[in-house]
């Protein structure tokens, strides 16, 4: 404790410095700061100045809708082959740099409750039918950027008279973490620490994009074709 910090985001978006590339403006909606932030300094200088409390805390929360770069493109195709069979094909492509890797990638692909068995093939990672979750679970420990993987499954269903309603094809859900990637494009331009007590502080900035499965915002979901 005792120290103070200051951080500046990319508030120069949209300006042209020395004939360089003009960056996109990032519009932040529902902007909320922790109570330790000096709001007047942010309003005047677009610098987040604060005296941090003990422990971990959320300095700023915001929402972005227009400039979001999604780290994955998922293309699911589910076809009903009569009353007792399904064909499932899912392609997933990473859109970030090939020098980066996503960790803990998990796709949950729903299948009908009256599934008897499923034969699954993948071009990367591991996948299996999990009966208690009524889903095919596809796990990829490390997913390199600019890579495409594919899942193909043949699903056998139990013939039942009670299932009269057509299957609704629930969305595919995706969990992941991508270090050093920001979906919003927002970057910290500088981080300065003023320490008055003589304590030696270590400073760094780490970016981490995750699917939001543990947040109130909900998980990353893709509708089936």
mmCIF file of C-alpha atoms in Angstrom:
data_model
loop_
_atom_site.group_PDB
_atom_site.id
_atom_site.type_symbol
_atom_site.label_atom_id
_atom_site.label_comp_id
_atom_site.label_asym_id
_atom_site.label_seq_id
_atom_site.Cartn_x
_atom_site.Cartn_y
_atom_site.Cartn_z
ATOM 1 C CA UNK A 1 0.000 0.000 0.000
ATOM 2 C CA UNK A 2 0.970 3.631 0.049
ATOM 3 C CA UNK A 3 1.694 3.810 -3.676
ATOM 4 C CA UNK A 4 -0.231 5.376 -6.494
ATOM 5 C CA UNK A 5 -0.561 4.369 -10.085
ATOM 6 C CA UNK A 6 -1.405 5.842 -13.435
ATOM 7 C CA UNK A 7 -2.311 4.130 -16.677
ATOM 8 C CA UNK A 8 -3.158 5.470 -20.098
ATOM 9 C CA UNK A 9 -5.187 3.661 -22.739
ATOM 10 C CA UNK A 10 -5.121 4.218 -26.470
ATOM 11 C CA UNK A 11 -6.953 7.540 -26.346
ATOM 12 C CA UNK A 12 -5.154 8.653 -29.531
ATOM 13 C CA UNK A 13 -7.202 6.342 -31.734
ATOM 14 C CA UNK A 14 -8.447 8.166 -34.792
ATOM 15 C CA UNK A 15 -5.501 10.612 -34.908
ATOM 16 C CA UNK A 16 -2.726 10.492 -37.473
ATOM 17 C CA UNK A 17 0.773 10.888 -35.996
ATOM 18 C CA UNK A 18 3.459 11.780 -38.544
ATOM 19 C CA UNK A 19 1.641 10.314 -41.523
ATOM 20 C CA UNK A 20 1.323 6.872 -39.913
ATOM 21 C CA UNK A 21 -1.611 4.493 -40.075
ATOM 22 C CA UNK A 22 -4.850 5.913 -38.678
ATOM 23 C CA UNK A 23 -6.154 3.673 -35.911
ATOM 24 C CA UNK A 24 -9.782 2.880 -35.265
ATOM 25 C CA UNK A 25 -11.749 4.728 -32.617
ATOM 26 C CA UNK A 26 -12.875 2.405 -29.819
ATOM 27 C CA UNK A 27 -16.217 3.326 -28.305
ATOM 28 C CA UNK A 28 -16.529 2.144 -24.695
ATOM 29 C CA UNK A 29 -20.062 1.696 -23.366
ATOM 30 C CA UNK A 30 -21.208 1.263 -19.733
ATOM 31 C CA UNK A 31 -17.816 2.473 -18.462
ATOM 32 C CA UNK A 32 -17.406 1.839 -14.709
ATOM 33 C CA UNK A 33 -14.371 2.602 -12.526
ATOM 34 C CA UNK A 34 -13.348 1.298 -9.126
ATOM 35 C CA UNK A 35 -13.903 3.865 -6.357
ATOM 36 C CA UNK A 36 -10.122 4.380 -6.004
ATOM 37 C CA UNK A 37 -9.912 6.101 -9.423
ATOM 38 C CA UNK A 38 -9.510 9.888 -9.732
ATOM 39 C CA UNK A 39 -12.420 10.572 -12.100
ATOM 40 C CA UNK A 40 -11.613 14.241 -12.727
ATOM 41 C CA UNK A 41 -8.151 13.344 -14.064
ATOM 42 C CA UNK A 42 -9.663 10.785 -16.400
ATOM 43 C CA UNK A 43 -12.186 13.310 -17.708
ATOM 44 C CA UNK A 44 -9.514 15.929 -18.389
ATOM 45 C CA UNK A 45 -6.496 13.830 -19.472
ATOM 46 C CA UNK A 46 -7.919 10.358 -20.276
ATOM 47 C CA UNK A 47 -5.462 8.940 -17.753
ATOM 48 C CA UNK A 48 -6.608 6.483 -15.074
ATOM 49 C CA UNK A 49 -4.940 7.709 -11.866
ATOM 50 C CA UNK A 50 -5.570 5.695 -8.673
ATOM 51 C CA UNK A 51 -4.287 4.623 -5.267
ATOM 52 C CA UNK A 52 -4.803 0.837 -5.280
ATOM 53 C CA UNK A 53 -6.470 -0.967 -2.370
ATOM 54 C CA UNK A 54 -4.955 -4.165 -0.966
ATOM 55 C CA UNK A 55 -5.479 -7.324 -2.962
ATOM 56 C CA UNK A 56 -6.841 -7.938 -6.445
ATOM 57 C CA UNK A 57 -9.595 -5.693 -7.790
ATOM 58 C CA UNK A 58 -11.342 -4.635 -11.015
ATOM 59 C CA UNK A 59 -10.025 -1.193 -11.947
ATOM 60 C CA UNK A 60 -12.335 -0.642 -14.924
ATOM 61 C CA UNK A 61 -15.268 -2.380 -16.586
ATOM 62 C CA UNK A 62 -16.657 -1.573 -20.015
ATOM 63 C CA UNK A 63 -18.566 -3.001 -22.951
ATOM 64 C CA UNK A 64 -17.597 -2.923 -26.636
ATOM 65 C CA UNK A 65 -19.898 -3.918 -29.503
ATOM 66 C CA UNK A 66 -18.583 -2.466 -32.778
ATOM 67 C CA UNK A 67 -14.856 -3.199 -32.879
ATOM 68 C CA UNK A 68 -14.751 -6.698 -31.388
ATOM 69 C CA UNK A 69 -12.267 -9.150 -32.933
ATOM 70 C CA UNK A 70 -13.442 -12.665 -32.134
ATOM 71 C CA UNK A 71 -10.518 -15.071 -31.515
ATOM 72 C CA UNK A 72 -12.346 -18.052 -33.022
ATOM 73 C CA UNK A 73 -14.696 -18.723 -35.901
ATOM 74 C CA UNK A 74 -16.895 -21.786 -35.300
ATOM 75 C CA UNK A 75 -18.963 -23.385 -38.077
ATOM 76 C CA UNK A 76 -21.278 -26.146 -36.791
ATOM 77 C CA UNK A 77 -23.494 -28.212 -39.104
ATOM 78 C CA UNK A 78 -25.962 -30.758 -37.661
ATOM 79 C CA UNK A 79 -28.048 -32.885 -40.024
ATOM 80 C CA UNK A 80 -30.843 -35.265 -39.057
ATOM 81 C CA UNK A 81 -30.601 -38.480 -41.091
ATOM 82 C CA UNK A 82 -34.013 -39.999 -40.497
ATOM 83 C CA UNK A 83 -35.388 -40.623 -36.994
ATOM 84 C CA UNK A 84 -32.443 -42.511 -35.527
ATOM 85 C CA UNK A 85 -29.249 -40.836 -36.783
ATOM 86 C CA UNK A 86 -27.500 -37.456 -36.711
ATOM 87 C CA UNK A 87 -24.498 -36.228 -38.644
ATOM 88 C CA UNK A 88 -22.406 -33.587 -36.813
ATOM 89 C CA UNK A 89 -19.622 -31.569 -38.459
ATOM 90 C CA UNK A 90 -17.868 -28.721 -36.622
ATOM 91 C CA UNK A 91 -15.019 -26.585 -37.929
ATOM 92 C CA UNK A 92 -13.168 -24.198 -35.632
ATOM 93 C CA UNK A 93 -10.602 -21.700 -36.867
ATOM 94 C CA UNK A 94 -8.398 -19.430 -34.758
ATOM 95 C CA UNK A 95 -8.188 -15.870 -36.079
ATOM 96 C CA UNK A 96 -5.288 -14.563 -33.963
ATOM 97 C CA UNK A 97 -1.568 -14.577 -34.859
ATOM 98 C CA UNK A 98 0.124 -17.923 -35.547
ATOM 99 C CA UNK A 99 2.716 -16.907 -32.926
ATOM 100 C CA UNK A 100 0.023 -17.045 -30.217
ATOM 101 C CA UNK A 101 -1.720 -19.994 -28.551
ATOM 102 C CA UNK A 102 -5.087 -20.395 -26.844
ATOM 103 C CA UNK A 103 -5.241 -22.600 -23.763
ATOM 104 C CA UNK A 104 -7.975 -24.854 -22.373
ATOM 105 C CA UNK A 105 -10.214 -24.748 -25.443
ATOM 106 C CA UNK A 106 -13.398 -26.772 -24.827
ATOM 107 C CA UNK A 107 -16.356 -27.098 -27.204
ATOM 108 C CA UNK A 108 -19.641 -28.522 -25.958
ATOM 109 C CA UNK A 109 -21.804 -29.741 -28.841
ATOM 110 C CA UNK A 110 -25.321 -30.712 -27.676
ATOM 111 C CA UNK A 111 -26.995 -33.914 -28.937
ATOM 112 C CA UNK A 112 -30.531 -35.223 -28.242
ATOM 113 C CA UNK A 113 -31.305 -36.737 -24.836
ATOM 114 C CA UNK A 114 -32.226 -40.069 -26.425
ATOM 115 C CA UNK A 115 -28.739 -40.555 -27.918
ATOM 116 C CA UNK A 116 -27.577 -44.183 -27.727
ATOM 117 C CA UNK A 117 -23.961 -43.769 -28.838
ATOM 118 C CA UNK A 118 -21.676 -41.576 -30.925
ATOM 119 C CA UNK A 119 -18.625 -42.207 -33.079
ATOM 120 C CA UNK A 120 -16.395 -39.118 -33.072
ATOM 121 C CA UNK A 121 -13.288 -38.190 -35.093
ATOM 122 C CA UNK A 122 -11.211 -35.010 -34.663
ATOM 123 C CA UNK A 123 -8.162 -33.581 -36.446
ATOM 124 C CA UNK A 124 -6.748 -32.243 -33.169
ATOM 125 C CA UNK A 125 -7.374 -32.583 -29.429
ATOM 126 C CA UNK A 126 -9.649 -35.218 -27.881
ATOM 127 C CA UNK A 127 -13.418 -35.665 -28.057
ATOM 128 C CA UNK A 128 -16.020 -38.036 -26.633
ATOM 129 C CA UNK A 129 -19.742 -38.378 -26.040
ATOM 130 C CA UNK A 130 -20.675 -37.553 -22.424
ATOM 131 C CA UNK A 131 -24.127 -39.012 -21.745
ATOM 132 C CA UNK A 132 -24.845 -37.096 -18.512
ATOM 133 C CA UNK A 133 -24.266 -33.766 -20.330
ATOM 134 C CA UNK A 134 -26.138 -34.861 -23.491
ATOM 135 C CA UNK A 135 -23.217 -33.526 -25.500
ATOM 136 C CA UNK A 136 -20.048 -34.202 -27.439
ATOM 137 C CA UNK A 137 -17.151 -32.657 -25.495
ATOM 138 C CA UNK A 138 -14.114 -31.616 -27.564
ATOM 139 C CA UNK A 139 -11.000 -30.553 -25.620
ATOM 140 C CA UNK A 140 -7.924 -28.894 -27.160
ATOM 141 C CA UNK A 141 -5.155 -28.105 -24.629
ATOM 142 C CA UNK A 142 -3.256 -25.690 -26.888
ATOM 143 C CA UNK A 143 -4.696 -24.140 -30.042
ATOM 144 C CA UNK A 144 -2.247 -22.313 -32.327
ATOM 145 C CA UNK A 145 -3.308 -19.147 -34.099
ATOM 146 C CA UNK A 146 -4.363 -19.235 -37.780
ATOM 147 C CA UNK A 147 -5.174 -22.958 -37.489
ATOM 148 C CA UNK A 148 -8.316 -24.884 -38.427
ATOM 149 C CA UNK A 149 -9.487 -28.104 -36.762
ATOM 150 C CA UNK A 150 -12.486 -30.271 -37.526
ATOM 151 C CA UNK A 151 -14.815 -32.681 -35.708
ATOM 152 C CA UNK A 152 -16.997 -35.243 -37.460
ATOM 153 C CA UNK A 153 -19.465 -37.427 -35.582
ATOM 154 C CA UNK A 154 -22.073 -40.049 -36.395
ATOM 155 C CA UNK A 155 -24.713 -40.053 -33.644
ATOM 156 C CA UNK A 156 -27.151 -42.967 -33.161
ATOM 157 C CA UNK A 157 -30.470 -42.256 -31.454
ATOM 158 C CA UNK A 158 -32.821 -44.525 -29.537
ATOM 159 C CA UNK A 159 -36.081 -44.869 -31.436
ATOM 160 C CA UNK A 160 -38.806 -43.538 -29.141
ATOM 161 C CA UNK A 161 -42.440 -42.582 -29.591
ATOM 162 C CA UNK A 162 -42.370 -40.063 -26.731
ATOM 163 C CA UNK A 163 -40.076 -37.632 -28.612
ATOM 164 C CA UNK A 164 -42.722 -36.095 -30.865
ATOM 165 C CA UNK A 165 -41.317 -32.553 -30.877
ATOM 166 C CA UNK A 166 -38.558 -31.775 -33.401
ATOM 167 C CA UNK A 167 -35.122 -31.348 -31.794
ATOM 168 C CA UNK A 168 -34.334 -27.656 -31.182
ATOM 169 C CA UNK A 169 -30.563 -27.875 -31.931
ATOM 170 C CA UNK A 170 -29.213 -25.975 -28.877
ATOM 171 C CA UNK A 171 -26.157 -23.753 -29.487
ATOM 172 C CA UNK A 172 -22.572 -24.967 -29.336
ATOM 173 C CA UNK A 173 -20.694 -23.428 -26.383
ATOM 174 C CA UNK A 174 -16.998 -22.599 -26.381
ATOM 175 C CA UNK A 175 -14.601 -21.966 -23.490
ATOM 176 C CA UNK A 176 -11.044 -20.677 -23.975
ATOM 177 C CA UNK A 177 -8.233 -18.423 -22.779
ATOM 178 C CA UNK A 178 -6.002 -16.497 -25.197
ATOM 179 C CA UNK A 179 -3.010 -14.776 -23.527
ATOM 180 C CA UNK A 180 -1.766 -11.509 -25.048
ATOM 181 C CA UNK A 181 -4.958 -10.971 -27.071
ATOM 182 C CA UNK A 182 -7.647 -8.325 -26.636
ATOM 183 C CA UNK A 183 -10.997 -8.751 -28.382
ATOM 184 C CA UNK A 184 -11.782 -5.032 -27.942
ATOM 185 C CA UNK A 185 -8.443 -3.825 -29.314
ATOM 186 C CA UNK A 186 -7.927 -1.674 -26.201
ATOM 187 C CA UNK A 187 -4.269 -1.355 -25.149
ATOM 188 C CA UNK A 188 -2.452 0.164 -22.169
ATOM 189 C CA UNK A 189 0.004 2.738 -23.579
ATOM 190 C CA UNK A 190 1.858 3.341 -20.332
ATOM 191 C CA UNK A 191 1.890 2.316 -16.677
ATOM 192 C CA UNK A 192 3.615 4.489 -14.061
ATOM 193 C CA UNK A 193 3.949 3.852 -10.318
ATOM 194 C CA UNK A 194 4.715 6.496 -7.698
ATOM 195 C CA UNK A 195 5.845 4.856 -4.450
ATOM 196 C CA UNK A 196 6.255 7.137 -1.414
ATOM 197 C CA UNK A 197 7.066 4.523 1.250
ATOM 198 C CA UNK A 198 10.305 3.148 -0.229
ATOM 199 C CA UNK A 199 8.657 -0.164 -1.157
ATOM 200 C CA UNK A 200 10.065 -1.555 -4.432
ATOM 201 C CA UNK A 201 7.183 -2.437 -6.731
ATOM 202 C CA UNK A 202 7.206 -4.578 -9.859
ATOM 203 C CA UNK A 203 4.965 -3.518 -12.708
ATOM 204 C CA UNK A 204 3.791 -5.311 -15.813
ATOM 205 C CA UNK A 205 0.797 -5.473 -18.151
ATOM 206 C CA UNK A 206 -0.644 -8.843 -19.165
ATOM 207 C CA UNK A 207 -3.503 -9.290 -21.639
ATOM 208 C CA UNK A 208 -5.850 -12.257 -21.359
ATOM 209 C CA UNK A 209 -8.969 -12.896 -23.430
ATOM 210 C CA UNK A 210 -11.352 -15.547 -22.124
ATOM 211 C CA UNK A 211 -14.771 -16.837 -23.082
ATOM 212 C CA UNK A 212 -16.542 -15.291 -20.093
ATOM 213 C CA UNK A 213 -17.915 -18.596 -18.816
ATOM 214 C CA UNK A 214 -17.197 -17.555 -15.213
ATOM 215 C CA UNK A 215 -18.577 -14.040 -15.626
ATOM 216 C CA UNK A 216 -22.111 -12.698 -15.471
ATOM 217 C CA UNK A 217 -21.936 -11.921 -19.181
ATOM 218 C CA UNK A 218 -22.510 -15.589 -20.058
ATOM 219 C CA UNK A 219 -20.563 -17.967 -22.258
ATOM 220 C CA UNK A 220 -19.478 -17.862 -25.895
ATOM 221 C CA UNK A 221 -22.226 -19.603 -27.908
ATOM 222 C CA UNK A 222 -22.721 -20.401 -31.598
ATOM 223 C CA UNK A 223 -26.046 -21.362 -33.167
ATOM 224 C CA UNK A 224 -26.134 -24.572 -35.212
ATOM 225 C CA UNK A 225 -26.992 -24.488 -38.912
#
